[in-house]
Short mmCIF file of C-alpha atoms in Angstrom, two decimals:
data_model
loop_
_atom_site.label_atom_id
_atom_site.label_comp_id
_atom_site.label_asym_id
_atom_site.label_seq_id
_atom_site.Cartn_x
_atom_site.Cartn_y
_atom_site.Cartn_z
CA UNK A 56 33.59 -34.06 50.85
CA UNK A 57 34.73 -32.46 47.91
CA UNK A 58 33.86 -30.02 45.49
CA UNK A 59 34.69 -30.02 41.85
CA UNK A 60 35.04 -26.88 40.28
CA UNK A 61 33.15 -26.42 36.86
CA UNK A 62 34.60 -26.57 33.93
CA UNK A 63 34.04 -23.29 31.98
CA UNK A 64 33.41 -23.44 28.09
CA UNK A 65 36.45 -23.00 25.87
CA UNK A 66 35.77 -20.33 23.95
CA UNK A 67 34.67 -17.95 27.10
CA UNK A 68 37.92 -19.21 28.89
CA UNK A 69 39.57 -18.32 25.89
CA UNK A 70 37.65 -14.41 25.62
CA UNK A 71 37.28 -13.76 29.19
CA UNK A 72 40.92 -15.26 30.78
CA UNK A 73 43.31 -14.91 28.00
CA UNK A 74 41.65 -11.87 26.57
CA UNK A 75 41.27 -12.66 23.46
CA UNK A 76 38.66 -12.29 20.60
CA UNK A 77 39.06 -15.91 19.14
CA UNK A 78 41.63 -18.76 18.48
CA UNK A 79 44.59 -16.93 16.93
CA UNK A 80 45.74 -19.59 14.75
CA UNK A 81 44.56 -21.04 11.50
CA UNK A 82 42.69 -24.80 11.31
CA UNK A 83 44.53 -25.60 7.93
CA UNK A 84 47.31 -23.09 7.80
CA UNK A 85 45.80 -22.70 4.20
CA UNK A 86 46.07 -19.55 2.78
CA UNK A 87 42.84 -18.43 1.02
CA UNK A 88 43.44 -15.49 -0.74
CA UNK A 89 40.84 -12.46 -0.53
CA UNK A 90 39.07 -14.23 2.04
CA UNK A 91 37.21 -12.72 5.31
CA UNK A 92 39.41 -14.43 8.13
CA UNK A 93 42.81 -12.46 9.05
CA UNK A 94 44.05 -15.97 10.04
CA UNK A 95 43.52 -17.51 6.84
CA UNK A 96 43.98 -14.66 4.01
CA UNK A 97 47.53 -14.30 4.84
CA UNK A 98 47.70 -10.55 5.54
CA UNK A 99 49.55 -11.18 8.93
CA UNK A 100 52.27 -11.54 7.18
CA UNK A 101 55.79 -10.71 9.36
CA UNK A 102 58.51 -10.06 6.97
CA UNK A 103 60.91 -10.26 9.73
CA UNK A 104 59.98 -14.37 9.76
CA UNK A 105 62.35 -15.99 7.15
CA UNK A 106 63.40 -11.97 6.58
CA UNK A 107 66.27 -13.37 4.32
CA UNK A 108 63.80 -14.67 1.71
CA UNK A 109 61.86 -12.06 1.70
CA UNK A 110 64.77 -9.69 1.39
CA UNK A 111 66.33 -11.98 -1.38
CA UNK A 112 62.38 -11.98 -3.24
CA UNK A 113 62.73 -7.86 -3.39
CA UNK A 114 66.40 -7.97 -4.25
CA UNK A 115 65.72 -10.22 -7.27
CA UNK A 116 62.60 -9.69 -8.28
CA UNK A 117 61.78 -6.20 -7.75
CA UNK A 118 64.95 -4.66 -8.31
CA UNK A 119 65.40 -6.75 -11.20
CA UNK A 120 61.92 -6.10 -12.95
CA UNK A 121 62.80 -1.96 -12.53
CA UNK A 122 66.92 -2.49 -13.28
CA UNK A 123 67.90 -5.71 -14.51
CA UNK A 124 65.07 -6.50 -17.04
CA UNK A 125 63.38 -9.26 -15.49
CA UNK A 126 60.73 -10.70 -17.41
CA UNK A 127 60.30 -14.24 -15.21
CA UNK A 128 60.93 -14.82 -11.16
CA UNK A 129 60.44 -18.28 -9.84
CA UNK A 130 59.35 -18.50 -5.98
CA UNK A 131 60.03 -22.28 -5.19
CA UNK A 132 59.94 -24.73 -2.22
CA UNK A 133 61.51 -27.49 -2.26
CA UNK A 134 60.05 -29.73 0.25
CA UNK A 135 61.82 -31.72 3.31
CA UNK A 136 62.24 -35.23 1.48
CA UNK A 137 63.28 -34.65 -2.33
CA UNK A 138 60.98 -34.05 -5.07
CA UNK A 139 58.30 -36.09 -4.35
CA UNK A 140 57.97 -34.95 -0.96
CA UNK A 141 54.96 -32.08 0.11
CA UNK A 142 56.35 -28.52 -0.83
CA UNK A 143 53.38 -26.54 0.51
CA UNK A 144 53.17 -24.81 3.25
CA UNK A 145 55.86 -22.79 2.96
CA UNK A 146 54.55 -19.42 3.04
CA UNK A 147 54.87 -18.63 -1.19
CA UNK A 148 51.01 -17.10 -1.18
CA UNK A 149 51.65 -14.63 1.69
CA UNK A 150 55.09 -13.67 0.64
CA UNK A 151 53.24 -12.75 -2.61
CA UNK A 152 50.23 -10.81 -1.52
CA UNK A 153 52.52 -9.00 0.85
CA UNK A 154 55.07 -7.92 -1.59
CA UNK A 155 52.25 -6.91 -4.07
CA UNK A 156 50.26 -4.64 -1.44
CA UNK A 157 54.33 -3.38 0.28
CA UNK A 158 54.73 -2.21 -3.22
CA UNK A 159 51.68 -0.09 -3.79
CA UNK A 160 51.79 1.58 -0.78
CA UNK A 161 54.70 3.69 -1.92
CA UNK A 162 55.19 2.61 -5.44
CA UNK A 163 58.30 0.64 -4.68
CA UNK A 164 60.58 3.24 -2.55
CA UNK A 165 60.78 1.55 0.96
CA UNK A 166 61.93 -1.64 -1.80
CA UNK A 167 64.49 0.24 -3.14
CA UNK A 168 65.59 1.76 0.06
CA UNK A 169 65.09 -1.01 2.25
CA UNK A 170 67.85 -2.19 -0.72
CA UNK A 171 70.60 -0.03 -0.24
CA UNK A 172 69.22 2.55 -3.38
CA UNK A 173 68.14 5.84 -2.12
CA UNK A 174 64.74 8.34 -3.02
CA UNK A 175 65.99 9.54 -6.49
CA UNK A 176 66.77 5.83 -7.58
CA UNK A 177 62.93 5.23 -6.57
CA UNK A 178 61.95 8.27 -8.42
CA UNK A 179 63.62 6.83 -11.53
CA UNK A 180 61.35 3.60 -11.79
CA UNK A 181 58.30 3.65 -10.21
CA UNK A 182 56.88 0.27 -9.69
CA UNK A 183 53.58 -1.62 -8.67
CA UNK A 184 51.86 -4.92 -8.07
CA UNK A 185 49.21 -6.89 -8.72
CA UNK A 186 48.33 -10.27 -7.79
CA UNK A 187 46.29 -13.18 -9.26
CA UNK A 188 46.11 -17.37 -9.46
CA UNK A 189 45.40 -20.28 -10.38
CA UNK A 190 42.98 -23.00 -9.56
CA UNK A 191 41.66 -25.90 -10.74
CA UNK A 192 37.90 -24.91 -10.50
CA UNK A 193 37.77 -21.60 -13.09
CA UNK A 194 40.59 -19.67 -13.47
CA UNK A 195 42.33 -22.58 -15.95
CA UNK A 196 43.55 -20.21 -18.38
CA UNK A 197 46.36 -17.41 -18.25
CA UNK A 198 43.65 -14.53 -19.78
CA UNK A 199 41.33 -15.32 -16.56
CA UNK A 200 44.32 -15.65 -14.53
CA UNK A 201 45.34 -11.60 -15.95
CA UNK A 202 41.59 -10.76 -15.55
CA UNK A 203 41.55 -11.33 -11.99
CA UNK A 204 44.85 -9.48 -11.39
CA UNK A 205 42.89 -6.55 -12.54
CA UNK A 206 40.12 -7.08 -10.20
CA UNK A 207 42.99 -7.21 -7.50
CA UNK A 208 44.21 -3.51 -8.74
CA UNK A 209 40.46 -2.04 -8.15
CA UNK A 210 38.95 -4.06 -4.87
CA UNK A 211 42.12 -4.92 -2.87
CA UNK A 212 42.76 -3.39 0.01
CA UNK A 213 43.99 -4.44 3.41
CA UNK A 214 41.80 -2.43 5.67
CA UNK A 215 38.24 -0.26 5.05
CA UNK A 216 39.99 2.78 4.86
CA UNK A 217 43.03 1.94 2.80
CA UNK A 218 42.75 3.18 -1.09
CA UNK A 219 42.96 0.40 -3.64
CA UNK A 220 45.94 0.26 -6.12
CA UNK A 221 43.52 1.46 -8.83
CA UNK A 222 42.62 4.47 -6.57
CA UNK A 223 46.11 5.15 -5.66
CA UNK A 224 47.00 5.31 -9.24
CA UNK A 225 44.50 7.49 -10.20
CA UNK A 226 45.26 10.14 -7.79
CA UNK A 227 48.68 10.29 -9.31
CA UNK A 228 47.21 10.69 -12.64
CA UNK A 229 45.22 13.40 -11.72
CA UNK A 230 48.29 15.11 -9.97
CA UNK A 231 50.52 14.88 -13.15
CA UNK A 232 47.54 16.04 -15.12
CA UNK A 233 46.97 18.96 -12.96
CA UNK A 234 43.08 18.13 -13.44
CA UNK A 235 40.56 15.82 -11.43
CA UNK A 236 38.14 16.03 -14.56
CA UNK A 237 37.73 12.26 -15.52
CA UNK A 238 37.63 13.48 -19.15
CA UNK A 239 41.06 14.71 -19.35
CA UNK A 240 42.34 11.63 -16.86
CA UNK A 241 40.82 9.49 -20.21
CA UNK A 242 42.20 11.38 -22.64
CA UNK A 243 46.02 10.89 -21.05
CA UNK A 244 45.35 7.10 -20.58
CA UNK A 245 44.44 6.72 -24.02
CA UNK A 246 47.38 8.39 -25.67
CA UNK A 247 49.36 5.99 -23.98
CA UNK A 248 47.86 3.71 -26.30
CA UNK A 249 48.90 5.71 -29.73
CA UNK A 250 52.18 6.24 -28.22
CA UNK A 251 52.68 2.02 -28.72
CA UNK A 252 54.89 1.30 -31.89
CA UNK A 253 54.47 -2.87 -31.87
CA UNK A 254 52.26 -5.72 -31.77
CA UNK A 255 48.65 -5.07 -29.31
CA UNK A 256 46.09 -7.03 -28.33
CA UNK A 257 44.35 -3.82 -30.54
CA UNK A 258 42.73 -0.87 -28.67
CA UNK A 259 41.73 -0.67 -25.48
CA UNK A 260 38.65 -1.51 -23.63
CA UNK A 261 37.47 2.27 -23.10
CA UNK A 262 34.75 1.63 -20.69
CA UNK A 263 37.43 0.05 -18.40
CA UNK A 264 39.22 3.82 -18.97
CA UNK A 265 36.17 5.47 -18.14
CA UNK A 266 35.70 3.80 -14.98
CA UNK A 267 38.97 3.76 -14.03
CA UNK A 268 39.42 7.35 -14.28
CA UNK A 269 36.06 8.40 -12.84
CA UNK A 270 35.74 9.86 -9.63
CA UNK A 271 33.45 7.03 -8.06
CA UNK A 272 35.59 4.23 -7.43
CA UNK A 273 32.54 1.58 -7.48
CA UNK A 274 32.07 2.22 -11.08
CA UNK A 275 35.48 0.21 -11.83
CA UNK A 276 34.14 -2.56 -9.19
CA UNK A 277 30.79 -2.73 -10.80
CA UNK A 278 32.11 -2.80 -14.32
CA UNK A 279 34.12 -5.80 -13.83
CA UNK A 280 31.55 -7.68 -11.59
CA UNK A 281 29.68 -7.73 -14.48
CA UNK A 282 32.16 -9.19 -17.35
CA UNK A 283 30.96 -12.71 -18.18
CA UNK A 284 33.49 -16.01 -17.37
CA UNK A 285 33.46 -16.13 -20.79
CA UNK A 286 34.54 -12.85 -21.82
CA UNK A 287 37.47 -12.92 -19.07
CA UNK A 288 38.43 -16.35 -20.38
CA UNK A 289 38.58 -14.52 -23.57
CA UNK A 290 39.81 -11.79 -23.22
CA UNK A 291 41.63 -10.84 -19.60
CA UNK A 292 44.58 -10.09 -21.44
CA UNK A 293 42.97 -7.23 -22.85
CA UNK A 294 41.60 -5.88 -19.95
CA UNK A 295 44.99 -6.43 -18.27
CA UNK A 296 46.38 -4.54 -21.71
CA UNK A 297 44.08 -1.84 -20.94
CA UNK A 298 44.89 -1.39 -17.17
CA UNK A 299 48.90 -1.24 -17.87
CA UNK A 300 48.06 1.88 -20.11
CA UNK A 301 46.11 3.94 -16.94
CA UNK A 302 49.41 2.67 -15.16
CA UNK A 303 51.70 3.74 -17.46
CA UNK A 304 49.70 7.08 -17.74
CA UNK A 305 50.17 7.26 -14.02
CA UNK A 306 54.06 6.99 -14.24
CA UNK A 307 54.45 3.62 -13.72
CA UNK A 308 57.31 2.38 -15.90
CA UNK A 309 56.86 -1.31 -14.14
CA UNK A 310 54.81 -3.64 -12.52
CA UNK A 311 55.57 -6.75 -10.75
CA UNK A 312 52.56 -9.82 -11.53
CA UNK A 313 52.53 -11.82 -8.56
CA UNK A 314 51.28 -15.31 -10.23
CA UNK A 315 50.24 -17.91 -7.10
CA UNK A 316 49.49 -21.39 -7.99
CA UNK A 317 51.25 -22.08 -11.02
CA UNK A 318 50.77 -25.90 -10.26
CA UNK A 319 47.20 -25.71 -10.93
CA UNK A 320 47.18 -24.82 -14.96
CA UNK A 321 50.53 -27.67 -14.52
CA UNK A 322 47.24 -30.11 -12.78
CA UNK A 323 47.28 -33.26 -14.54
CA UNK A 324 43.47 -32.56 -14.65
CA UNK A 325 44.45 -29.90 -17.34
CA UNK A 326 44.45 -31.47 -20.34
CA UNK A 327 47.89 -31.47 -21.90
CA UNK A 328 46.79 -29.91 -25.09
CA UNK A 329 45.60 -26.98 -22.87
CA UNK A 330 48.45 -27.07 -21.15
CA UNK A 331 50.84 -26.51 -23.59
CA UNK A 332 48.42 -23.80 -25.34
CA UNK A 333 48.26 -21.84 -22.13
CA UNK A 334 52.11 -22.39 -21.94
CA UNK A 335 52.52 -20.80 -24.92
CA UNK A 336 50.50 -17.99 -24.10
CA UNK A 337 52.96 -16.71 -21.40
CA UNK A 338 55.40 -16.39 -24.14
CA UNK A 339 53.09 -14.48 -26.62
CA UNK A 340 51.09 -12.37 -24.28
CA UNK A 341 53.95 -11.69 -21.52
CA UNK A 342 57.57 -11.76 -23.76
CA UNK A 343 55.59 -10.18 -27.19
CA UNK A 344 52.69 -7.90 -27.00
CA UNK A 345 53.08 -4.56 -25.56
CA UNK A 346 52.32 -3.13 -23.29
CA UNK A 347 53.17 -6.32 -21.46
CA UNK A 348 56.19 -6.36 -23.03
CA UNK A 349 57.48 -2.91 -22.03
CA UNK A 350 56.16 -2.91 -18.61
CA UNK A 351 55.17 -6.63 -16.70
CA UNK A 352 57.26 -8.50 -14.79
CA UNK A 353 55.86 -12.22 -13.86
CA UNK A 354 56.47 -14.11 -10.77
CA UNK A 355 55.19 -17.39 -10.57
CA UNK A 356 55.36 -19.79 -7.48
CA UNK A 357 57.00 -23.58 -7.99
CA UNK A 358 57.29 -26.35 -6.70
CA UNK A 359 58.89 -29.99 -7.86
CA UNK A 360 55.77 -31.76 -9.08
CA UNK A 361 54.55 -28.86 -10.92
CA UNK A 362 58.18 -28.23 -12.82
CA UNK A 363 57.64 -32.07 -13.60
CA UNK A 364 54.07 -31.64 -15.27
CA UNK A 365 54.41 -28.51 -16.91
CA UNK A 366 58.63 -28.63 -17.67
CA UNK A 367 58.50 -29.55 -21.31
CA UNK A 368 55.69 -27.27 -22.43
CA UNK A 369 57.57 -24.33 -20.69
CA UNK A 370 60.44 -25.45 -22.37
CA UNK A 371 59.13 -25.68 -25.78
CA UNK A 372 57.15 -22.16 -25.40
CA UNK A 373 60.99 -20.84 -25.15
CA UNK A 374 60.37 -19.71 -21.44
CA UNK A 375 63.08 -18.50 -19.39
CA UNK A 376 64.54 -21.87 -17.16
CA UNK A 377 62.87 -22.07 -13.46
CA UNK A 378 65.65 -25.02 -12.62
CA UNK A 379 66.45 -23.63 -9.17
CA UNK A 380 69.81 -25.12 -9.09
CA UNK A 381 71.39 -23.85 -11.99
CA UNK A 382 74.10 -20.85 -12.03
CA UNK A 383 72.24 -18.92 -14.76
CA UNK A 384 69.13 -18.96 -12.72
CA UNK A 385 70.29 -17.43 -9.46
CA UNK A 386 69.00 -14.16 -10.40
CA UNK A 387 65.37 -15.31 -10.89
CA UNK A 388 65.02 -17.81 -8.26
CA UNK A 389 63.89 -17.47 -4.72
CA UNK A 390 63.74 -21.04 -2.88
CA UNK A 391 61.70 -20.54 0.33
CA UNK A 392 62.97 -22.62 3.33
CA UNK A 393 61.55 -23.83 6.73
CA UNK A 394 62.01 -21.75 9.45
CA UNK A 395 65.54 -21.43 11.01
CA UNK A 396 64.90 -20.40 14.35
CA UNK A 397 62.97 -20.79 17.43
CA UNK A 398 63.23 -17.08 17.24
CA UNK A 399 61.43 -16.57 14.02
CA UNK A 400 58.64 -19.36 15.26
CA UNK A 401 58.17 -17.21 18.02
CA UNK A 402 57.65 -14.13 15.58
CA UNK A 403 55.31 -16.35 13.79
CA UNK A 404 53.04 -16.85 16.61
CA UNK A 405 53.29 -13.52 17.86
CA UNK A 406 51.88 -11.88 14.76
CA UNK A 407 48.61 -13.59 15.23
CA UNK A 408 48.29 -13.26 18.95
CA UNK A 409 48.72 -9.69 18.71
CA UNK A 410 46.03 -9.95 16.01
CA UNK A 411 43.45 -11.63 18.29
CA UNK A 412 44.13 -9.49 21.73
CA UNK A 413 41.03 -7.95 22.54
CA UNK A 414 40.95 -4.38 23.27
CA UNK A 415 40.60 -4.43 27.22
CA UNK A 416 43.91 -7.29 27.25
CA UNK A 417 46.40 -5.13 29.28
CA UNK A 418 49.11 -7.12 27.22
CA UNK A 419 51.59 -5.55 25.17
CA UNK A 420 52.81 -5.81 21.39
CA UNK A 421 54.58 -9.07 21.36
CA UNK A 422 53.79 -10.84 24.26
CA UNK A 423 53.23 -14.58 24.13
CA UNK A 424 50.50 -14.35 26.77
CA UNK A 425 49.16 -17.45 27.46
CA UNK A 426 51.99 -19.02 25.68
CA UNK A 427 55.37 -19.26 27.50
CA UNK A 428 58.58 -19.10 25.42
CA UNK A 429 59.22 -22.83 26.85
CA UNK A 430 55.99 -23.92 24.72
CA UNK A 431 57.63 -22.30 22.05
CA UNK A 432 60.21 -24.34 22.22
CA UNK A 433 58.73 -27.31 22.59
CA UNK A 434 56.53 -26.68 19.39
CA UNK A 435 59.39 -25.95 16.83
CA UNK A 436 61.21 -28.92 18.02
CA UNK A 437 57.97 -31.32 17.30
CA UNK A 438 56.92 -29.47 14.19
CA UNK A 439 58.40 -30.22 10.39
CA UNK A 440 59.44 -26.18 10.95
CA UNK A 441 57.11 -25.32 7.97
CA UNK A 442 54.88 -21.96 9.13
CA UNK A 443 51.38 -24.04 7.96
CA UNK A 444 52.44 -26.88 10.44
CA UNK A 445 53.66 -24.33 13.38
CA UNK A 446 50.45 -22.59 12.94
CA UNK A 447 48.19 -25.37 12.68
CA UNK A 448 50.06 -27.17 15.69
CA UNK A 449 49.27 -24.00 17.40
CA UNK A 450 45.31 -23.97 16.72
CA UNK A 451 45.32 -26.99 18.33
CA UNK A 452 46.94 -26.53 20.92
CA UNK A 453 44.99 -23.63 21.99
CA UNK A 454 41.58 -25.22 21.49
CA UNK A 455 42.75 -28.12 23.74
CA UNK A 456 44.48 -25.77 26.55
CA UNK A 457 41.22 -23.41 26.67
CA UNK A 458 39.00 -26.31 26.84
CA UNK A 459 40.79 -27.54 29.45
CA UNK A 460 40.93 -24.21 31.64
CA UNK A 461 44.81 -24.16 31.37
CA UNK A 462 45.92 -20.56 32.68
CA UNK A 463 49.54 -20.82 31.04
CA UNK A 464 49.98 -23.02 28.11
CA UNK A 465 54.10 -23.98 29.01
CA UNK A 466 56.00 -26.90 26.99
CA UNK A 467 54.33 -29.67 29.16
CA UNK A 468 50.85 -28.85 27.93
CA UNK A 469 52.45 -28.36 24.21
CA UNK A 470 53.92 -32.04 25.17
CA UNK A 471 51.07 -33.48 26.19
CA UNK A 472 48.62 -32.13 23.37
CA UNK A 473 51.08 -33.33 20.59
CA UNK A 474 51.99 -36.85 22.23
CA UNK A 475 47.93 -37.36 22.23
CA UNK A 476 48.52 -36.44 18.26
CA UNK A 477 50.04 -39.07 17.05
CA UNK A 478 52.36 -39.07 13.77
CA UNK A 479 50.86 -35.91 11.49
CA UNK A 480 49.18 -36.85 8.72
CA UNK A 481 50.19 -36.85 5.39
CA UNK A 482 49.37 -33.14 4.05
CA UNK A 483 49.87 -34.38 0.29
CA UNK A 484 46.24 -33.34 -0.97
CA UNK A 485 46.69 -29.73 0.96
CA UNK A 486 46.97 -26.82 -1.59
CA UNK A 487 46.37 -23.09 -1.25
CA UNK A 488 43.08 -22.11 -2.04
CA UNK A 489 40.53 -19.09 -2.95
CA UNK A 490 37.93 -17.83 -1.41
CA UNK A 491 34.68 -17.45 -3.08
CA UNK A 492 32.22 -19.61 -4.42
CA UNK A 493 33.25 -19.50 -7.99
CA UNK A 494 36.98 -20.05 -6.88
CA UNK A 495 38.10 -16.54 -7.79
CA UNK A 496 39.62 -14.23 -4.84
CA UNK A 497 37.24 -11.26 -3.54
CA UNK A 498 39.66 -8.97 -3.47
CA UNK A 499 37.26 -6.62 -2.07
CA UNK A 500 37.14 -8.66 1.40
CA UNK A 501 41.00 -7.42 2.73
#
């Protein structure tokens, strides 16, 4: 007679024999910018995976917004079968929110040392970031698009007790005004204003000042929560205007724009009339009003289909060239690539294991626990070697190897689980995405 052990439930093999909290891995490999879920919202972010990118992103773009006069960067992926082929999943949205939030954290220095420059170079040109994006729900237009990188500057953070970028800056106002009193903090902010000699957007939005210099951060939150869609379709420029002065006031003398999802204002949903209009706009908001023009560098993600769409309008609004293969461009250009290695697959997958260890696992930093480096293997050699596909592979994998009470996931189980597969299906339609019901990021989620 014999007696079959019972099966035991997934998720509490998962929590109470591997020791961790949840499935490490992302369903979609999606990211969704300012959302709740670590695994989705791209903050496990390893800089060491594809570190030559990301190195060759803060060599061109922020050294060249702070020394070279950058004014456009262009983060492309190409995809794996020429132009038609799918060139998501590359990792363009986390490479962006992390090098927006690596450079507020110290106001560019670990940049310009991790560069070769050293702590007086960093003194020179202090620089920060902001993030913001398109979609094809609300943010259509490039003065939403600046409104929301605003709202990134005052609600971001990455964990509860981090400061914000807006809070960061306005300690260092205070410290080079010698003062905490919000009045005088105002008064140096708008100065910065009369200190302009060329063409504004006109004066600055002073209850914006006010808030941003008080000494409650929620009154800069609450402020913009309440700004109508209209009024940031309207005027986000202005509000972005107004936030460059408190930066400036600060001691910034640059900050990088972090622009994610270019293709969606090039969406052949947008109407080519408001296409080119919002083309244009780059050019007269970025290239000619100050204090844009003094102090805002722009990087925008690409890809082929979206160059195809929105090529002629960018073209005509005399934009600097995002053709990744030409000589000129090489110093604005950053072409993300699949992953090289098993080694930096295996960094991939670590990051969000160590994530999701609970806090009685007696595992350390790094280990592949329940993984072995075997089903490592396995997995980049059946994957397309984008991170999305690695990390979705790896979702799956996981949900099938708890569910069947597997102990060690090895590079039979991976073998098994992706031969039951099939072909993957064609990710075409897949596109980053935001998280919030009116398609906007909430920043204040990180």
């Amino acid at each position: 007679m014999t007696h079959n052990t019972p099966r035991t439930a997934g998720t509490v093999w998962l929590r109470r024999n591997w020791k961790l909290t949840d499935n490490p891995f992302p369903t979609s490999g999606i990211v969704r910018l300012g959302g709740l879920d670590r695994r989705e919202n791209g903050l496990l972010y390893d800089d060491q995976v594809n570190g030559v990118k990301y190195t060759e992103a803060v060599e061109k773009f922020v050294l060249g917004a702070a020394f070279s006069g950058l004014r456009f960067g262009f983060l492309w992926s190409m995809g794996l079968g020429g132009a038609d082929s799918e060139a998501r999943g590359f990792g363009k949205s986390a490479l962006m929110q992390h090098l927006a939030w690596s450079l507020n954290e110290d106001f560019g220095q670990s940049a310009y040392l991790s560069c070769g420059l050293d702590e007086s170079d960093a003194a020179e040109a202090p620089i920060c970031g902001l993030l913001t994006s398109f979609d094809t729900t609300q943010i259509r237009s490039l003065a939403a698009a600046l409104f929301t990188a605003v709202e990134y500057a005052v609600d971001f953070k990455t964990e509860d007790d981090v400061p914000t970028l807006a809070v960061r800056l306005r300690n260092r106002l205070a410290a080079i005004a010698g003062s905490d009193e919000p009045s005088e903090l105002v008064n140096l902010v708008l100065a910065e204003q009369r200190k302009l000699r060329g063409r504004t957007l006109g004066p600055p939005d002073e209850k914006l000042v006010r808030a941003l210099c008080a000494d409650e951060p929620s009154l800069a939150i609450d402020y913009l929560d309440q700004v109508k869609p209209a009024t940031r379709t309207r005027s986000g420029a202005n509000f972005l205007s107004t936030f460059l002065l408190f930066a400036s006031a600060a001691g910034m003398k640059h900050v990088l724009l972090c622009c994610d999802q270019l293709e969606d204002l090039a969406s052949t949903t947008t109407a080519k009339s408001k296409r080119d209009l919002e083309t244009e706009r780059f050019r007269d908001v970025i290239l000619e009003t100050l204090p844009m023009a003094d102090m805002l560098a722009v990087v925008v993600t690409m890809h082929p289909r979206a160059a195809l769409v929105i090529g002629s309008a960018w073209q005509l609004a005399d934009l600097p060239s995002f053709e990744p293969n030409e000589l000129a461009n090489r110093h604005r250009v950053v072409v993300l690539e699949v992953l090289k290695s098993v080694a930096e697959a295996t960094g991939l997958l670590r990051t969000y294991l160590d994530a999701a260890r609970k806090p009685d696992s007696e595992r350390s930093s790094g280990d592949l626990h329940p993984m072995t480096q075997d089903a490592v293997d396995a997995m980049f050699a059946r994957s397309n070697r984008k991170p999305r596909d690695i990390l979705r592979k790896a979702h799956g994998i996981f949900e099938y190897a708890a569910g069947e009470n597997v102990e060690v996931i090895d590079g039979h189980i991976v073998a098994q689980y992706l031969d039951a597969l099939g072909p993957d299906e064609d990710d075409a339609d897949d596109r980053p995405s935001l998280a919030g019901p009116t398609g906007a990021p909430d920043w204040s989620s990180g």
